[in-house]
């Protein structure tokens, strides 16, 4: 790229500095052990789902046959609040949330509560650890959100930074006829390690 004065919005010195930044970032960073493990694990899971390929006789694309995984565990879920009950509950409350409040699980934790959760999970909270999702935030519609994965097993895929220290990403095992990877951000308080 060259600096064209007729259409440029920055000086030539700034342009050279920006190009140098872009060229420095073009070099890929070396893969860490966790990056290599994630790539190997995802490829292994993909291979486990595939039974084989069937070539078409008329040179069309090959058909991929997938293996069915075990069914999802059956988990007792609280009944969904009806629209009428929801409207009665939030009547007159301008700051009401759509999801039903739970006394046993506050939706917003204090900084001290977050630190306690992270400290309690310090001995098992690491990448590659097998976990089970035992709880989740109340969903407006259980067909969407984390409620779909209740009772499922998975592996900790990635830890979050300091802003979300009480969260991590979990790669859930496939169930039924699922073919794609299910990686979800989950609160650590909703996970239990699997031995």
mmCIF file with all atom_site columns, C-alpha atoms in Angstrom:
data_model
loop_
_atom_site.group_PDB
_atom_site.id
_atom_site.type_symbol
_atom_site.label_atom_id
_atom_site.label_alt_id
_atom_site.label_comp_id
_atom_site.label_asym_id
_atom_site.label_entity_id
_atom_site.label_seq_id
_atom_site.pdbx_PDB_ins_code
_atom_site.Cartn_x
_atom_site.Cartn_y
_atom_site.Cartn_z
_atom_site.occupancy
_atom_site.B_iso_or_equiv
_atom_site.pdbx_formal_charge
_atom_site.auth_seq_id
_atom_site.auth_comp_id
_atom_site.auth_asym_id
_atom_site.auth_atom_id
_atom_site.pdbx_PDB_model_num
ATOM 1   C CA . UNK A 1 1   ? 0.000   0.000   0.000   1.00 0.00 ? 1   UNK A CA 1
ATOM 2   C CA . UNK A 1 2   ? 1.145   3.492   -0.739  1.00 0.00 ? 2   UNK A CA 1
ATOM 3   C CA . UNK A 1 3   ? 0.198   6.832   0.798   1.00 0.00 ? 3   UNK A CA 1
ATOM 4   C CA . UNK A 1 4   ? -1.964  8.805   -1.646  1.00 0.00 ? 4   UNK A CA 1
ATOM 5   C CA . UNK A 1 5   ? -2.093  12.497  -0.637  1.00 0.00 ? 5   UNK A CA 1
ATOM 6   C CA . UNK A 1 6   ? -5.224  13.202  -2.689  1.00 0.00 ? 6   UNK A CA 1
ATOM 7   C CA . UNK A 1 7   ? -7.437  10.827  -0.703  1.00 0.00 ? 7   UNK A CA 1
ATOM 8   C CA . UNK A 1 8   ? -5.474  10.440  2.536   1.00 0.00 ? 8   UNK A CA 1
ATOM 9   C CA . UNK A 1 9   ? -7.039  11.449  5.838   1.00 0.00 ? 9   UNK A CA 1
ATOM 10  C CA . UNK A 1 10  ? -3.793  11.041  7.800   1.00 0.00 ? 10  UNK A CA 1
ATOM 11  C CA . UNK A 1 11  ? -0.282  12.306  7.350   1.00 0.00 ? 11  UNK A CA 1
ATOM 12  C CA . UNK A 1 12  ? 2.363   10.158  5.671   1.00 0.00 ? 12  UNK A CA 1
ATOM 13  C CA . UNK A 1 13  ? 4.146   9.553   8.995   1.00 0.00 ? 13  UNK A CA 1
ATOM 14  C CA . UNK A 1 14  ? 0.915   8.333   10.630  1.00 0.00 ? 14  UNK A CA 1
ATOM 15  C CA . UNK A 1 15  ? 0.205   6.145   7.600   1.00 0.00 ? 15  UNK A CA 1
ATOM 16  C CA . UNK A 1 16  ? 3.621   4.474   7.866   1.00 0.00 ? 16  UNK A CA 1
ATOM 17  C CA . UNK A 1 17  ? 3.100   3.921   11.584  1.00 0.00 ? 17  UNK A CA 1
ATOM 18  C CA . UNK A 1 18  ? -0.313  2.308   10.993  1.00 0.00 ? 18  UNK A CA 1
ATOM 19  C CA . UNK A 1 19  ? 1.060   0.073   8.236   1.00 0.00 ? 19  UNK A CA 1
ATOM 20  C CA . UNK A 1 20  ? 3.893   -1.031  10.542  1.00 0.00 ? 20  UNK A CA 1
ATOM 21  C CA . UNK A 1 21  ? 1.333   -1.986  13.212  1.00 0.00 ? 21  UNK A CA 1
ATOM 22  C CA . UNK A 1 22  ? -0.693  -3.999  10.700  1.00 0.00 ? 22  UNK A CA 1
ATOM 23  C CA . UNK A 1 23  ? 2.375   -5.823  9.391   1.00 0.00 ? 23  UNK A CA 1
ATOM 24  C CA . UNK A 1 24  ? 3.524   -6.672  12.925  1.00 0.00 ? 24  UNK A CA 1
ATOM 25  C CA . UNK A 1 25  ? 0.133   -8.244  13.684  1.00 0.00 ? 25  UNK A CA 1
ATOM 26  C CA . UNK A 1 26  ? 0.154   -10.289 10.500  1.00 0.00 ? 26  UNK A CA 1
ATOM 27  C CA . UNK A 1 27  ? 2.572   -12.794 12.036  1.00 0.00 ? 27  UNK A CA 1
ATOM 28  C CA . UNK A 1 28  ? 0.600   -15.545 13.796  1.00 0.00 ? 28  UNK A CA 1
ATOM 29  C CA . UNK A 1 29  ? 1.368   -16.021 17.450  1.00 0.00 ? 29  UNK A CA 1
ATOM 30  C CA . UNK A 1 30  ? 2.749   -19.413 18.444  1.00 0.00 ? 30  UNK A CA 1
ATOM 31  C CA . UNK A 1 31  ? 0.171   -21.914 19.674  1.00 0.00 ? 31  UNK A CA 1
ATOM 32  C CA . UNK A 1 32  ? 0.094   -22.629 23.377  1.00 0.00 ? 32  UNK A CA 1
ATOM 33  C CA . UNK A 1 33  ? -0.382  -26.108 24.829  1.00 0.00 ? 33  UNK A CA 1
ATOM 34  C CA . UNK A 1 34  ? -4.046  -25.265 25.483  1.00 0.00 ? 34  UNK A CA 1
ATOM 35  C CA . UNK A 1 35  ? -4.512  -24.108 21.864  1.00 0.00 ? 35  UNK A CA 1
ATOM 36  C CA . UNK A 1 36  ? -3.070  -27.366 20.548  1.00 0.00 ? 36  UNK A CA 1
ATOM 37  C CA . UNK A 1 37  ? -5.215  -29.370 22.981  1.00 0.00 ? 37  UNK A CA 1
ATOM 38  C CA . UNK A 1 38  ? -8.376  -27.488 21.879  1.00 0.00 ? 38  UNK A CA 1
ATOM 39  C CA . UNK A 1 39  ? -7.652  -28.187 18.199  1.00 0.00 ? 39  UNK A CA 1
ATOM 40  C CA . UNK A 1 40  ? -6.944  -31.880 18.886  1.00 0.00 ? 40  UNK A CA 1
ATOM 41  C CA . UNK A 1 41  ? -10.022 -32.275 21.110  1.00 0.00 ? 41  UNK A CA 1
ATOM 42  C CA . UNK A 1 42  ? -12.361 -30.614 18.589  1.00 0.00 ? 42  UNK A CA 1
ATOM 43  C CA . UNK A 1 43  ? -11.000 -32.800 15.768  1.00 0.00 ? 43  UNK A CA 1
ATOM 44  C CA . UNK A 1 44  ? -11.346 -35.940 17.920  1.00 0.00 ? 44  UNK A CA 1
ATOM 45  C CA . UNK A 1 45  ? -14.972 -35.056 18.754  1.00 0.00 ? 45  UNK A CA 1
ATOM 46  C CA . UNK A 1 46  ? -15.704 -34.429 15.063  1.00 0.00 ? 46  UNK A CA 1
ATOM 47  C CA . UNK A 1 47  ? -14.200 -37.797 14.088  1.00 0.00 ? 47  UNK A CA 1
ATOM 48  C CA . UNK A 1 48  ? -16.224 -39.605 16.763  1.00 0.00 ? 48  UNK A CA 1
ATOM 49  C CA . UNK A 1 49  ? -19.482 -38.230 15.354  1.00 0.00 ? 49  UNK A CA 1
ATOM 50  C CA . UNK A 1 50  ? -18.757 -39.389 11.783  1.00 0.00 ? 50  UNK A CA 1
ATOM 51  C CA . UNK A 1 51  ? -19.469 -43.005 10.817  1.00 0.00 ? 51  UNK A CA 1
ATOM 52  C CA . UNK A 1 52  ? -18.323 -42.692 7.224   1.00 0.00 ? 52  UNK A CA 1
ATOM 53  C CA . UNK A 1 53  ? -18.795 -41.158 3.795   1.00 0.00 ? 53  UNK A CA 1
ATOM 54  C CA . UNK A 1 54  ? -20.852 -42.426 0.886   1.00 0.00 ? 54  UNK A CA 1
ATOM 55  C CA . UNK A 1 55  ? -19.785 -41.354 -2.571  1.00 0.00 ? 55  UNK A CA 1
ATOM 56  C CA . UNK A 1 56  ? -22.509 -40.481 -5.059  1.00 0.00 ? 56  UNK A CA 1
ATOM 57  C CA . UNK A 1 57  ? -22.558 -42.506 -8.291  1.00 0.00 ? 57  UNK A CA 1
ATOM 58  C CA . UNK A 1 58  ? -23.059 -39.392 -10.414 1.00 0.00 ? 58  UNK A CA 1
ATOM 59  C CA . UNK A 1 59  ? -20.139 -37.314 -9.033  1.00 0.00 ? 59  UNK A CA 1
ATOM 60  C CA . UNK A 1 60  ? -22.265 -35.262 -6.683  1.00 0.00 ? 60  UNK A CA 1
ATOM 61  C CA . UNK A 1 61  ? -20.954 -34.380 -3.246  1.00 0.00 ? 61  UNK A CA 1
ATOM 62  C CA . UNK A 1 62  ? -20.356 -37.251 -0.850  1.00 0.00 ? 62  UNK A CA 1
ATOM 63  C CA . UNK A 1 63  ? -22.932 -37.937 1.864   1.00 0.00 ? 63  UNK A CA 1
ATOM 64  C CA . UNK A 1 64  ? -21.615 -37.915 5.424   1.00 0.00 ? 64  UNK A CA 1
ATOM 65  C CA . UNK A 1 65  ? -23.195 -40.399 7.828   1.00 0.00 ? 65  UNK A CA 1
ATOM 66  C CA . UNK A 1 66  ? -23.183 -39.426 11.494  1.00 0.00 ? 66  UNK A CA 1
ATOM 67  C CA . UNK A 1 67  ? -23.347 -41.569 14.611  1.00 0.00 ? 67  UNK A CA 1
ATOM 68  C CA . UNK A 1 68  ? -26.146 -40.830 17.062  1.00 0.00 ? 68  UNK A CA 1
ATOM 69  C CA . UNK A 1 69  ? -24.953 -39.843 20.514  1.00 0.00 ? 69  UNK A CA 1
ATOM 70  C CA . UNK A 1 70  ? -26.662 -40.894 23.755  1.00 0.00 ? 70  UNK A CA 1
ATOM 71  C CA . UNK A 1 71  ? -29.849 -38.988 24.591  1.00 0.00 ? 71  UNK A CA 1
ATOM 72  C CA . UNK A 1 72  ? -29.697 -35.872 26.759  1.00 0.00 ? 72  UNK A CA 1
ATOM 73  C CA . UNK A 1 73  ? -30.303 -36.471 30.470  1.00 0.00 ? 73  UNK A CA 1
ATOM 74  C CA . UNK A 1 74  ? -33.798 -35.755 31.756  1.00 0.00 ? 74  UNK A CA 1
ATOM 75  C CA . UNK A 1 75  ? -33.679 -32.926 34.280  1.00 0.00 ? 75  UNK A CA 1
ATOM 76  C CA . UNK A 1 76  ? -36.508 -31.602 36.424  1.00 0.00 ? 76  UNK A CA 1
ATOM 77  C CA . UNK A 1 77  ? -37.033 -28.005 35.395  1.00 0.00 ? 77  UNK A CA 1
ATOM 78  C CA . UNK A 1 78  ? -39.252 -25.525 37.198  1.00 0.00 ? 78  UNK A CA 1
ATOM 79  C CA . UNK A 1 79  ? -42.489 -24.802 35.326  1.00 0.00 ? 79  UNK A CA 1
ATOM 80  C CA . UNK A 1 80  ? -42.409 -21.821 32.994  1.00 0.00 ? 80  UNK A CA 1
ATOM 81  C CA . UNK A 1 81  ? -44.251 -18.794 34.331  1.00 0.00 ? 81  UNK A CA 1
ATOM 82  C CA . UNK A 1 82  ? -47.368 -17.997 32.316  1.00 0.00 ? 82  UNK A CA 1
ATOM 83  C CA . UNK A 1 83  ? -47.736 -14.624 30.615  1.00 0.00 ? 83  UNK A CA 1
ATOM 84  C CA . UNK A 1 84  ? -50.694 -13.680 32.870  1.00 0.00 ? 84  UNK A CA 1
ATOM 85  C CA . UNK A 1 85  ? -48.731 -14.556 36.029  1.00 0.00 ? 85  UNK A CA 1
ATOM 86  C CA . UNK A 1 86  ? -45.734 -12.625 34.717  1.00 0.00 ? 86  UNK A CA 1
ATOM 87  C CA . UNK A 1 87  ? -47.835 -9.516  34.038  1.00 0.00 ? 87  UNK A CA 1
ATOM 88  C CA . UNK A 1 88  ? -49.385 -9.734  37.526  1.00 0.00 ? 88  UNK A CA 1
ATOM 89  C CA . UNK A 1 89  ? -45.924 -10.072 39.098  1.00 0.00 ? 89  UNK A CA 1
ATOM 90  C CA . UNK A 1 90  ? -44.395 -7.071  37.341  1.00 0.00 ? 90  UNK A CA 1
ATOM 91  C CA . UNK A 1 91  ? -47.474 -4.825  37.561  1.00 0.00 ? 91  UNK A CA 1
ATOM 92  C CA . UNK A 1 92  ? -46.346 -1.358  38.610  1.00 0.00 ? 92  UNK A CA 1
ATOM 93  C CA . UNK A 1 93  ? -42.637 -2.291  38.734  1.00 0.00 ? 93  UNK A CA 1
ATOM 94  C CA . UNK A 1 94  ? -40.886 -0.383  35.946  1.00 0.00 ? 94  UNK A CA 1
ATOM 95  C CA . UNK A 1 95  ? -37.553 -2.120  36.637  1.00 0.00 ? 95  UNK A CA 1
ATOM 96  C CA . UNK A 1 96  ? -38.908 -5.679  36.613  1.00 0.00 ? 96  UNK A CA 1
ATOM 97  C CA . UNK A 1 97  ? -37.054 -8.339  34.700  1.00 0.00 ? 97  UNK A CA 1
ATOM 98  C CA . UNK A 1 98  ? -38.712 -10.785 32.334  1.00 0.00 ? 98  UNK A CA 1
ATOM 99  C CA . UNK A 1 99  ? -37.270 -13.877 33.946  1.00 0.00 ? 99  UNK A CA 1
ATOM 100 C CA . UNK A 1 100 ? -38.743 -15.076 37.230  1.00 0.00 ? 100 UNK A CA 1
ATOM 101 C CA . UNK A 1 101 ? -36.683 -14.122 40.289  1.00 0.00 ? 101 UNK A CA 1
ATOM 102 C CA . UNK A 1 102 ? -35.156 -16.938 42.334  1.00 0.00 ? 102 UNK A CA 1
ATOM 103 C CA . UNK A 1 103 ? -34.511 -16.597 46.047  1.00 0.00 ? 103 UNK A CA 1
ATOM 104 C CA . UNK A 1 104 ? -31.963 -19.453 46.008  1.00 0.00 ? 104 UNK A CA 1
ATOM 105 C CA . UNK A 1 105 ? -29.899 -17.951 43.152  1.00 0.00 ? 105 UNK A CA 1
ATOM 106 C CA . UNK A 1 106 ? -29.364 -14.191 43.035  1.00 0.00 ? 106 UNK A CA 1
ATOM 107 C CA . UNK A 1 107 ? -28.884 -12.963 39.475  1.00 0.00 ? 107 UNK A CA 1
ATOM 108 C CA . UNK A 1 108 ? -26.237 -10.368 40.365  1.00 0.00 ? 108 UNK A CA 1
ATOM 109 C CA . UNK A 1 109 ? -23.402 -11.325 42.700  1.00 0.00 ? 109 UNK A CA 1
ATOM 110 C CA . UNK A 1 110 ? -21.276 -8.988  44.766  1.00 0.00 ? 110 UNK A CA 1
ATOM 111 C CA . UNK A 1 111 ? -17.524 -8.863  44.195  1.00 0.00 ? 111 UNK A CA 1
ATOM 112 C CA . UNK A 1 112 ? -16.942 -10.777 47.436  1.00 0.00 ? 112 UNK A CA 1
ATOM 113 C CA . UNK A 1 113 ? -19.364 -13.549 46.385  1.00 0.00 ? 113 UNK A CA 1
ATOM 114 C CA . UNK A 1 114 ? -17.606 -13.868 43.021  1.00 0.00 ? 114 UNK A CA 1
ATOM 115 C CA . UNK A 1 115 ? -14.201 -14.139 44.678  1.00 0.00 ? 115 UNK A CA 1
ATOM 116 C CA . UNK A 1 116 ? -15.539 -16.801 47.060  1.00 0.00 ? 116 UNK A CA 1
ATOM 117 C CA . UNK A 1 117 ? -16.853 -18.855 44.132  1.00 0.00 ? 117 UNK A CA 1
ATOM 118 C CA . UNK A 1 118 ? -13.567 -18.610 42.228  1.00 0.00 ? 118 UNK A CA 1
ATOM 119 C CA . UNK A 1 119 ? -11.516 -19.487 45.333  1.00 0.00 ? 119 UNK A CA 1
ATOM 120 C CA . UNK A 1 120 ? -13.777 -22.485 46.011  1.00 0.00 ? 120 UNK A CA 1
ATOM 121 C CA . UNK A 1 121 ? -13.206 -23.784 42.483  1.00 0.00 ? 121 UNK A CA 1
ATOM 122 C CA . UNK A 1 122 ? -9.470  -23.049 42.376  1.00 0.00 ? 122 UNK A CA 1
ATOM 123 C CA . UNK A 1 123 ? -8.425  -26.688 42.812  1.00 0.00 ? 123 UNK A CA 1
ATOM 124 C CA . UNK A 1 124 ? -10.437 -27.972 39.810  1.00 0.00 ? 124 UNK A CA 1
ATOM 125 C CA . UNK A 1 125 ? -11.048 -24.921 37.586  1.00 0.00 ? 125 UNK A CA 1
ATOM 126 C CA . UNK A 1 126 ? -8.657  -25.474 34.680  1.00 0.00 ? 126 UNK A CA 1
ATOM 127 C CA . UNK A 1 127 ? -8.804  -26.186 30.976  1.00 0.00 ? 127 UNK A CA 1
ATOM 128 C CA . UNK A 1 128 ? -9.513  -29.871 30.121  1.00 0.00 ? 128 UNK A CA 1
ATOM 129 C CA . UNK A 1 129 ? -11.443 -30.538 33.361  1.00 0.00 ? 129 UNK A CA 1
ATOM 130 C CA . UNK A 1 130 ? -14.619 -32.617 32.862  1.00 0.00 ? 130 UNK A CA 1
ATOM 131 C CA . UNK A 1 131 ? -17.680 -30.901 34.369  1.00 0.00 ? 131 UNK A CA 1
ATOM 132 C CA . UNK A 1 132 ? -21.460 -31.239 34.631  1.00 0.00 ? 132 UNK A CA 1
ATOM 133 C CA . UNK A 1 133 ? -23.901 -28.333 34.388  1.00 0.00 ? 133 UNK A CA 1
ATOM 134 C CA . UNK A 1 134 ? -26.235 -28.546 37.401  1.00 0.00 ? 134 UNK A CA 1
ATOM 135 C CA . UNK A 1 135 ? -27.975 -25.165 37.390  1.00 0.00 ? 135 UNK A CA 1
ATOM 136 C CA . UNK A 1 136 ? -28.430 -22.075 35.298  1.00 0.00 ? 136 UNK A CA 1
ATOM 137 C CA . UNK A 1 137 ? -30.076 -18.682 35.304  1.00 0.00 ? 137 UNK A CA 1
ATOM 138 C CA . UNK A 1 138 ? -33.855 -18.655 34.966  1.00 0.00 ? 138 UNK A CA 1
ATOM 139 C CA . UNK A 1 139 ? -34.809 -18.505 31.333  1.00 0.00 ? 139 UNK A CA 1
ATOM 140 C CA . UNK A 1 140 ? -37.709 -16.618 29.831  1.00 0.00 ? 140 UNK A CA 1
ATOM 141 C CA . UNK A 1 141 ? -38.074 -19.441 27.300  1.00 0.00 ? 141 UNK A CA 1
ATOM 142 C CA . UNK A 1 142 ? -36.387 -22.761 28.209  1.00 0.00 ? 142 UNK A CA 1
ATOM 143 C CA . UNK A 1 143 ? -35.998 -23.611 24.518  1.00 0.00 ? 143 UNK A CA 1
ATOM 144 C CA . UNK A 1 144 ? -33.240 -21.006 24.382  1.00 0.00 ? 144 UNK A CA 1
ATOM 145 C CA . UNK A 1 145 ? -30.338 -20.202 26.646  1.00 0.00 ? 145 UNK A CA 1
ATOM 146 C CA . UNK A 1 146 ? -28.335 -22.293 29.050  1.00 0.00 ? 146 UNK A CA 1
ATOM 147 C CA . UNK A 1 147 ? -31.378 -24.210 30.340  1.00 0.00 ? 147 UNK A CA 1
ATOM 148 C CA . UNK A 1 148 ? -31.074 -26.511 27.294  1.00 0.00 ? 148 UNK A CA 1
ATOM 149 C CA . UNK A 1 149 ? -27.790 -27.913 28.627  1.00 0.00 ? 149 UNK A CA 1
ATOM 150 C CA . UNK A 1 150 ? -28.854 -28.739 32.202  1.00 0.00 ? 150 UNK A CA 1
ATOM 151 C CA . UNK A 1 151 ? -27.492 -32.109 33.326  1.00 0.00 ? 151 UNK A CA 1
ATOM 152 C CA . UNK A 1 152 ? -25.080 -32.388 30.399  1.00 0.00 ? 152 UNK A CA 1
ATOM 153 C CA . UNK A 1 153 ? -21.404 -33.205 30.695  1.00 0.00 ? 153 UNK A CA 1
ATOM 154 C CA . UNK A 1 154 ? -18.625 -31.309 29.009  1.00 0.00 ? 154 UNK A CA 1
ATOM 155 C CA . UNK A 1 155 ? -15.076 -30.095 29.318  1.00 0.00 ? 155 UNK A CA 1
ATOM 156 C CA . UNK A 1 156 ? -13.793 -26.654 30.309  1.00 0.00 ? 156 UNK A CA 1
ATOM 157 C CA . UNK A 1 157 ? -12.752 -25.162 27.001  1.00 0.00 ? 157 UNK A CA 1
ATOM 158 C CA . UNK A 1 158 ? -11.379 -21.769 27.983  1.00 0.00 ? 158 UNK A CA 1
ATOM 159 C CA . UNK A 1 159 ? -11.124 -19.646 31.120  1.00 0.00 ? 159 UNK A CA 1
ATOM 160 C CA . UNK A 1 160 ? -12.285 -16.039 31.060  1.00 0.00 ? 160 UNK A CA 1
ATOM 161 C CA . UNK A 1 161 ? -10.262 -12.975 31.996  1.00 0.00 ? 161 UNK A CA 1
ATOM 162 C CA . UNK A 1 162 ? -10.453 -11.001 35.227  1.00 0.00 ? 162 UNK A CA 1
ATOM 163 C CA . UNK A 1 163 ? -13.649 -9.189  34.214  1.00 0.00 ? 163 UNK A CA 1
ATOM 164 C CA . UNK A 1 164 ? -15.516 -12.499 34.015  1.00 0.00 ? 164 UNK A CA 1
ATOM 165 C CA . UNK A 1 165 ? -13.362 -14.502 36.423  1.00 0.00 ? 165 UNK A CA 1
ATOM 166 C CA . UNK A 1 166 ? -16.452 -16.356 37.675  1.00 0.00 ? 166 UNK A CA 1
ATOM 167 C CA . UNK A 1 167 ? -17.273 -17.607 34.147  1.00 0.00 ? 167 UNK A CA 1
ATOM 168 C CA . UNK A 1 168 ? -15.681 -20.086 31.749  1.00 0.00 ? 168 UNK A CA 1
ATOM 169 C CA . UNK A 1 169 ? -16.422 -21.617 28.370  1.00 0.00 ? 169 UNK A CA 1
ATOM 170 C CA . UNK A 1 170 ? -17.603 -25.231 28.340  1.00 0.00 ? 170 UNK A CA 1
ATOM 171 C CA . UNK A 1 171 ? -17.527 -27.578 25.315  1.00 0.00 ? 171 UNK A CA 1
ATOM 172 C CA . UNK A 1 172 ? -20.590 -29.781 25.874  1.00 0.00 ? 172 UNK A CA 1
ATOM 173 C CA . UNK A 1 173 ? -20.651 -33.388 24.696  1.00 0.00 ? 173 UNK A CA 1
ATOM 174 C CA . UNK A 1 174 ? -22.959 -34.092 21.771  1.00 0.00 ? 174 UNK A CA 1
ATOM 175 C CA . UNK A 1 175 ? -26.346 -35.657 22.538  1.00 0.00 ? 175 UNK A CA 1
ATOM 176 C CA . UNK A 1 176 ? -28.860 -37.199 20.178  1.00 0.00 ? 176 UNK A CA 1
ATOM 177 C CA . UNK A 1 177 ? -28.279 -36.170 16.578  1.00 0.00 ? 177 UNK A CA 1
ATOM 178 C CA . UNK A 1 178 ? -26.234 -33.027 17.290  1.00 0.00 ? 178 UNK A CA 1
ATOM 179 C CA . UNK A 1 179 ? -23.506 -32.466 14.729  1.00 0.00 ? 179 UNK A CA 1
ATOM 180 C CA . UNK A 1 180 ? -21.995 -29.141 15.711  1.00 0.00 ? 180 UNK A CA 1
ATOM 181 C CA . UNK A 1 181 ? -19.848 -28.152 18.674  1.00 0.00 ? 181 UNK A CA 1
ATOM 182 C CA . UNK A 1 182 ? -21.754 -26.635 21.593  1.00 0.00 ? 182 UNK A CA 1
ATOM 183 C CA . UNK A 1 183 ? -19.476 -24.165 23.369  1.00 0.00 ? 183 UNK A CA 1
ATOM 184 C CA . UNK A 1 184 ? -21.238 -21.968 25.920  1.00 0.00 ? 184 UNK A CA 1
ATOM 185 C CA . UNK A 1 185 ? -20.166 -19.371 28.479  1.00 0.00 ? 185 UNK A CA 1
ATOM 186 C CA . UNK A 1 186 ? -21.203 -20.692 31.899  1.00 0.00 ? 186 UNK A CA 1
ATOM 187 C CA . UNK A 1 187 ? -20.943 -19.371 35.440  1.00 0.00 ? 187 UNK A CA 1
ATOM 188 C CA . UNK A 1 188 ? -18.572 -21.410 37.602  1.00 0.00 ? 188 UNK A CA 1
ATOM 189 C CA . UNK A 1 189 ? -21.204 -21.691 40.359  1.00 0.00 ? 189 UNK A CA 1
ATOM 190 C CA . UNK A 1 190 ? -23.362 -23.770 37.981  1.00 0.00 ? 190 UNK A CA 1
ATOM 191 C CA . UNK A 1 191 ? -20.654 -26.390 37.345  1.00 0.00 ? 191 UNK A CA 1
ATOM 192 C CA . UNK A 1 192 ? -19.570 -29.480 39.260  1.00 0.00 ? 192 UNK A CA 1
ATOM 193 C CA . UNK A 1 193 ? -16.326 -31.321 38.422  1.00 0.00 ? 193 UNK A CA 1
ATOM 194 C CA . UNK A 1 194 ? -16.610 -34.915 37.201  1.00 0.00 ? 194 UNK A CA 1
ATOM 195 C CA . UNK A 1 195 ? -14.028 -37.307 38.629  1.00 0.00 ? 195 UNK A CA 1
#
